[in-house]
Amino acid sequence: MNPRHQQIIQVVNKRGNVSVSDLSQLTGVSEVTIRQDLNVLERDKYLRRVHGSAVALDSDDVGARMKTRYQIKQVLAVYAASLVNDGESVFIEGGSTCALLARALSERTGLTIITVSHYIAHLLKDSLCEVIVLGRLYQKDSESVVGPLTRFSLQHIHFHKAFIGIDGWHEKTGFTGRNMLRCDVVNAVMEKDIEKIALTDSSKFGLVHPYPLSPKVAFSHIITDDGLAVDYHRIINEQRITLDIVSEHES
């Protein structure tokens, strides 16, 4: 993928809908070239084309979302994996960066990974760690389980840390999600007396989605990249949440 394609994907994901003419001005190439770029990016499932514009994928498909900002998500996942101690049990929620975290932990022995994501469970089918998949109602788009029985299962299982993916954060709303049932599962995790870590790239900050995520219990920790706006650093620090900033160039 060339730098212009990466720029187009980032702008479309941030704005949701961007016209061909705006993309032409932003990238400094002709509209004909932009249309050719969009054909390629739509084919590879990075975005969707509509008449005269490019639209962000409104999808819970983890594989599709993983393709966006893959390099930084991989760096974040490796860093998050370094925080997991030998012998721990960890809950990993079903976002794309969380899926990469699961992959980063897959070769370690003595760990137990608990998840609601069948996508993550499949990634771990040949792993050295123990894997527990909770039930019950299966969401096909996200490949995750949700609902009252999932919440019940969470109340009766114990783990040391939880890594949660988020869809949005704004200073006026806090953390928010796009899917009500998945947010309900996350909120059940947040009620537990454990270390709760939000694992997300910086593109999610400044976005607002319909459903509150953890409205009553704060995350203890946020891991994100160095694209996070400085003003957000201050607000998060004032909330006494540990903020770990990871550079895309870290190995």
Coordinates of C-alpha atoms in Angstrom, one line a residue:
M1 CA 0.0 0.0 0.0
N2 CA 1.4 3.4 -1.0
P3 CA 1.4 6.5 1.3
R4 CA -1.4 8.1 -0.7
H5 CA -3.6 5.1 -0.1
Q6 CA -2.8 5.2 3.6
Q7 CA -3.7 8.9 3.7
I8 CA -7.0 8.3 2.0
I9 CA -8.0 5.5 4.4
Q10 CA -7.1 7.6 7.4
V11 CA -9.1 10.6 6.2
V12 CA -12.1 8.5 5.3
N13 CA -12.1 6.7 8.6
K14 CA -11.8 10.0 10.5
R15 CA -14.6 11.9 8.6
G16 CA -16.8 9.0 7.7
N17 CA -17.6 10.4 4.2
V18 CA -15.2 12.3 1.9
S19 CA -15.8 13.5 -1.6
V20 CA -13.6 12.7 -4.5
S21 CA -12.8 16.4 -5.0
D22 CA -11.8 16.8 -1.4
L23 CA -9.5 13.8 -1.6
S24 CA -8.0 15.2 -4.8
Q25 CA -7.2 18.5 -3.1
L26 CA -5.8 16.8 0.1
T27 CA -3.5 14.4 -1.8
G28 CA -2.6 16.7 -4.7
V29 CA -3.5 14.3 -7.5
S30 CA -6.3 14.3 -10.1
E31 CA -9.8 13.1 -9.5
V32 CA -9.3 10.4 -12.1
T33 CA -6.4 9.1 -10.0
I34 CA -8.5 9.3 -6.8
R35 CA -11.2 7.2 -8.5
Q36 CA -8.7 4.6 -9.4
D37 CA -7.4 4.6 -5.9
L38 CA -10.9 4.2 -4.5
N39 CA -11.5 1.2 -6.8
V40 CA -8.5 -0.5 -5.4
L41 CA -9.3 0.3 -1.8
E42 CA -12.9 -0.8 -2.1
R43 CA -11.7 -4.1 -3.7
D44 CA -9.4 -4.7 -0.8
K45 CA -12.2 -3.8 1.7
Y46 CA -10.7 -0.7 3.2
L47 CA -13.6 1.5 2.4
R48 CA -16.9 1.7 0.3
R49 CA -17.5 3.8 -2.8
V50 CA -20.7 5.8 -3.3
H51 CA -21.4 8.3 -6.1
G52 CA -18.7 11.0 -5.9
S53 CA -17.5 10.0 -2.5
A54 CA -15.7 7.4 -0.3
V55 CA -17.4 6.1 2.8
A56 CA -15.9 4.4 5.9
L57 CA -16.8 0.8 6.4
D58 CA -19.6 0.6 8.9
S59 CA -18.6 -2.9 9.9
D60 CA -17.8 -5.0 13.0
D61 CA -15.8 -7.4 10.8
V62 CA -12.5 -7.7 12.8
G63 CA -10.5 -8.8 9.8
A64 CA -11.6 -5.8 7.7
R65 CA -10.9 -3.4 10.6
M66 CA -7.5 -4.9 11.2
K67 CA -6.4 -3.7 7.8
T68 CA -6.7 -0.1 8.8
R69 CA -3.6 1.3 10.5
Y70 CA -2.3 -2.3 10.8
Q71 CA 1.3 -1.2 11.6
I72 CA 0.5 0.9 14.6
K73 CA -2.0 -1.6 15.9
Q74 CA 0.7 -4.3 15.8
V75 CA 3.1 -2.1 17.8
L76 CA 0.3 -1.4 20.3
A77 CA -0.4 -5.1 20.6
V78 CA 3.2 -6.0 21.2
Y79 CA 3.5 -3.3 23.9
A80 CA 0.3 -4.5 25.6
A81 CA 1.6 -8.1 25.5
S82 CA 4.6 -7.0 27.5
L83 CA 2.3 -6.0 30.4
V84 CA 1.0 -9.6 30.8
N85 CA 2.9 -11.5 33.4
D86 CA 3.6 -15.3 33.3
G87 CA 0.8 -17.3 34.8
E88 CA -1.9 -14.7 34.5
S89 CA -5.4 -15.1 33.2
V90 CA -6.4 -12.2 30.9
F91 CA -9.7 -11.2 29.3
I92 CA -9.3 -10.0 25.7
E93 CA -12.3 -8.3 24.0
G94 CA -13.0 -8.6 20.3
G95 CA -11.5 -5.5 18.6
S96 CA -8.9 -5.6 15.9
T97 CA -6.0 -4.4 18.1
C98 CA -7.1 -6.9 20.8
A99 CA -7.0 -9.6 18.2
L100 CA -3.4 -8.7 17.4
L101 CA -2.7 -8.8 21.2
A102 CA -4.0 -12.3 21.3
R103 CA -1.7 -13.3 18.5
A104 CA 1.2 -11.7 20.3
L105 CA 0.5 -13.8 23.4
S106 CA -0.1 -17.0 21.5
E107 CA 3.4 -18.4 21.8
R108 CA 3.6 -18.0 25.5
T109 CA 3.0 -20.9 27.9
G110 CA 1.3 -20.7 31.3
L111 CA -1.3 -18.0 30.2
T112 CA -5.0 -18.3 30.1
I113 CA -6.9 -16.1 27.6
I114 CA -10.6 -15.6 28.1
T115 CA -12.6 -14.0 25.3
V116 CA -16.0 -13.5 23.9
S117 CA -14.6 -13.4 20.4
H118 CA -14.7 -16.5 18.2
Y119 CA -12.4 -14.6 15.8
I120 CA -9.7 -14.4 18.5
A121 CA -10.4 -18.0 19.6
H122 CA -9.7 -19.1 16.0
L123 CA -6.4 -17.1 16.0
L124 CA -5.4 -19.1 19.1
K125 CA -6.3 -22.6 17.8
D126 CA -2.7 -23.6 17.6
S127 CA -1.4 -21.5 20.5
L128 CA 0.5 -22.7 23.6
C129 CA -1.9 -20.9 26.0
E130 CA -5.2 -22.0 27.5
V131 CA -8.2 -20.5 25.8
I132 CA -11.7 -20.0 27.3
V133 CA -14.5 -18.8 25.1
L134 CA -17.6 -17.5 26.8
G135 CA -21.2 -17.9 25.5
R136 CA -23.9 -17.3 24.3
L137 CA -25.8 -15.3 21.7
Y138 CA -23.5 -15.2 18.6
Q139 CA -23.2 -12.0 16.6
K140 CA -22.2 -13.0 13.1
D141 CA -20.8 -9.6 12.0
S142 CA -18.4 -9.2 14.9
E143 CA -17.9 -13.0 15.5
S144 CA -18.5 -12.3 19.2
V145 CA -21.0 -13.5 21.8
V146 CA -23.3 -11.1 23.7
G147 CA -26.4 -11.0 25.9
P148 CA -27.5 -12.0 29.4
L149 CA -25.8 -15.4 29.4
T150 CA -22.5 -13.9 28.4
R151 CA -22.8 -11.4 31.3
F152 CA -23.7 -14.2 33.6
S153 CA -20.6 -16.1 32.5
L154 CA -18.4 -13.1 33.2
Q155 CA -19.7 -12.8 36.7
H156 CA -18.6 -16.3 37.5
I157 CA -15.1 -16.3 36.0
H158 CA -12.0 -14.6 37.3
F159 CA -9.0 -13.0 35.6
H160 CA -6.2 -10.6 36.4
K161 CA -6.4 -8.0 33.6
A162 CA -8.9 -7.1 30.8
F163 CA -7.9 -5.5 27.5
I164 CA -10.8 -3.7 25.9
G165 CA -11.1 -2.2 22.4
I166 CA -13.1 1.0 22.0
D167 CA -14.9 2.7 19.2
G168 CA -14.8 6.3 20.4
W169 CA -13.8 8.7 23.2
H170 CA -14.7 12.3 23.6
E171 CA -14.1 14.6 26.6
K172 CA -17.9 15.3 26.9
T173 CA -19.1 11.7 26.6
G174 CA -16.2 9.5 27.7
F175 CA -15.8 6.2 26.0
T176 CA -18.6 5.1 23.6
G177 CA -19.3 2.1 21.4
R178 CA -21.3 1.4 18.2
N179 CA -23.0 -1.8 19.3
M180 CA -25.3 -1.8 22.4
L181 CA -24.9 -5.5 23.2
R182 CA -21.2 -5.5 22.9
C183 CA -21.0 -2.5 25.2
D184 CA -23.2 -4.3 27.7
V185 CA -20.6 -7.2 27.8
V186 CA -17.7 -4.7 28.2
N187 CA -19.6 -3.0 31.1
A188 CA -19.9 -6.4 32.8
V189 CA -16.2 -6.7 32.6
M190 CA -15.7 -3.2 33.9
E191 CA -17.6 -4.0 37.1
K192 CA -14.9 -6.5 38.1
D193 CA -12.2 -5.5 40.6
I194 CA -9.3 -6.0 38.1
E195 CA -6.9 -3.9 36.0
K196 CA -9.0 -2.6 33.1
I197 CA -7.0 -1.5 30.0
A198 CA -8.3 0.4 27.0
L199 CA -6.3 -0.7 24.0
T200 CA -6.8 1.5 20.9
D201 CA -5.1 3.5 18.2
S202 CA -5.5 7.3 18.5
S203 CA -8.0 7.6 15.6
K204 CA -10.8 6.7 18.0
F205 CA -10.3 9.8 20.1
G206 CA -12.6 12.7 19.4
L207 CA -15.3 10.3 18.0
V208 CA -18.8 9.8 19.6
H209 CA -20.9 6.8 19.2
P210 CA -24.4 6.1 20.6
Y211 CA -23.8 3.7 23.5
P212 CA -21.9 4.6 26.7
L213 CA -18.9 2.4 27.5
S214 CA -18.1 2.1 31.2
P215 CA -20.1 5.1 32.4
K216 CA -19.7 4.3 36.1
V217 CA -16.3 2.7 36.3
A218 CA -13.2 4.3 34.9
F219 CA -10.5 2.4 33.0
S220 CA -7.3 2.1 35.0
H221 CA -5.1 2.3 32.0
I222 CA -5.1 3.5 28.3
I223 CA -2.6 2.3 25.7
T224 CA -2.6 4.3 22.5
D225 CA -0.2 5.8 19.9
D226 CA 1.6 9.1 19.7
G227 CA -1.0 10.5 17.3
L228 CA -3.1 11.4 20.4
A229 CA -3.8 15.1 20.6
V230 CA -2.0 16.9 23.4
D231 CA -5.2 18.3 24.9
Y232 CA -6.5 14.8 25.3
H233 CA -3.3 13.9 27.3
R234 CA -4.2 16.6 29.8
I235 CA -7.8 15.6 30.2
I236 CA -7.0 11.9 30.6
N237 CA -4.3 12.7 33.2
E238 CA -6.7 14.8 35.1
Q239 CA -9.0 11.8 35.3
R240 CA -6.1 9.9 37.0
I241 CA -6.0 7.3 34.3
T242 CA -2.5 5.9 33.5
L243 CA -1.7 6.8 29.8
D244 CA 0.9 4.9 27.9
I245 CA 1.9 6.4 24.6
V246 CA 3.6 4.1 22.1
S247 CA 5.4 5.3 19.1
E248 CA 4.7 3.7 15.8
H249 CA 8.5 3.3 15.3
E250 CA 9.0 1.3 18.4
S251 CA 9.9 -2.3 17.9

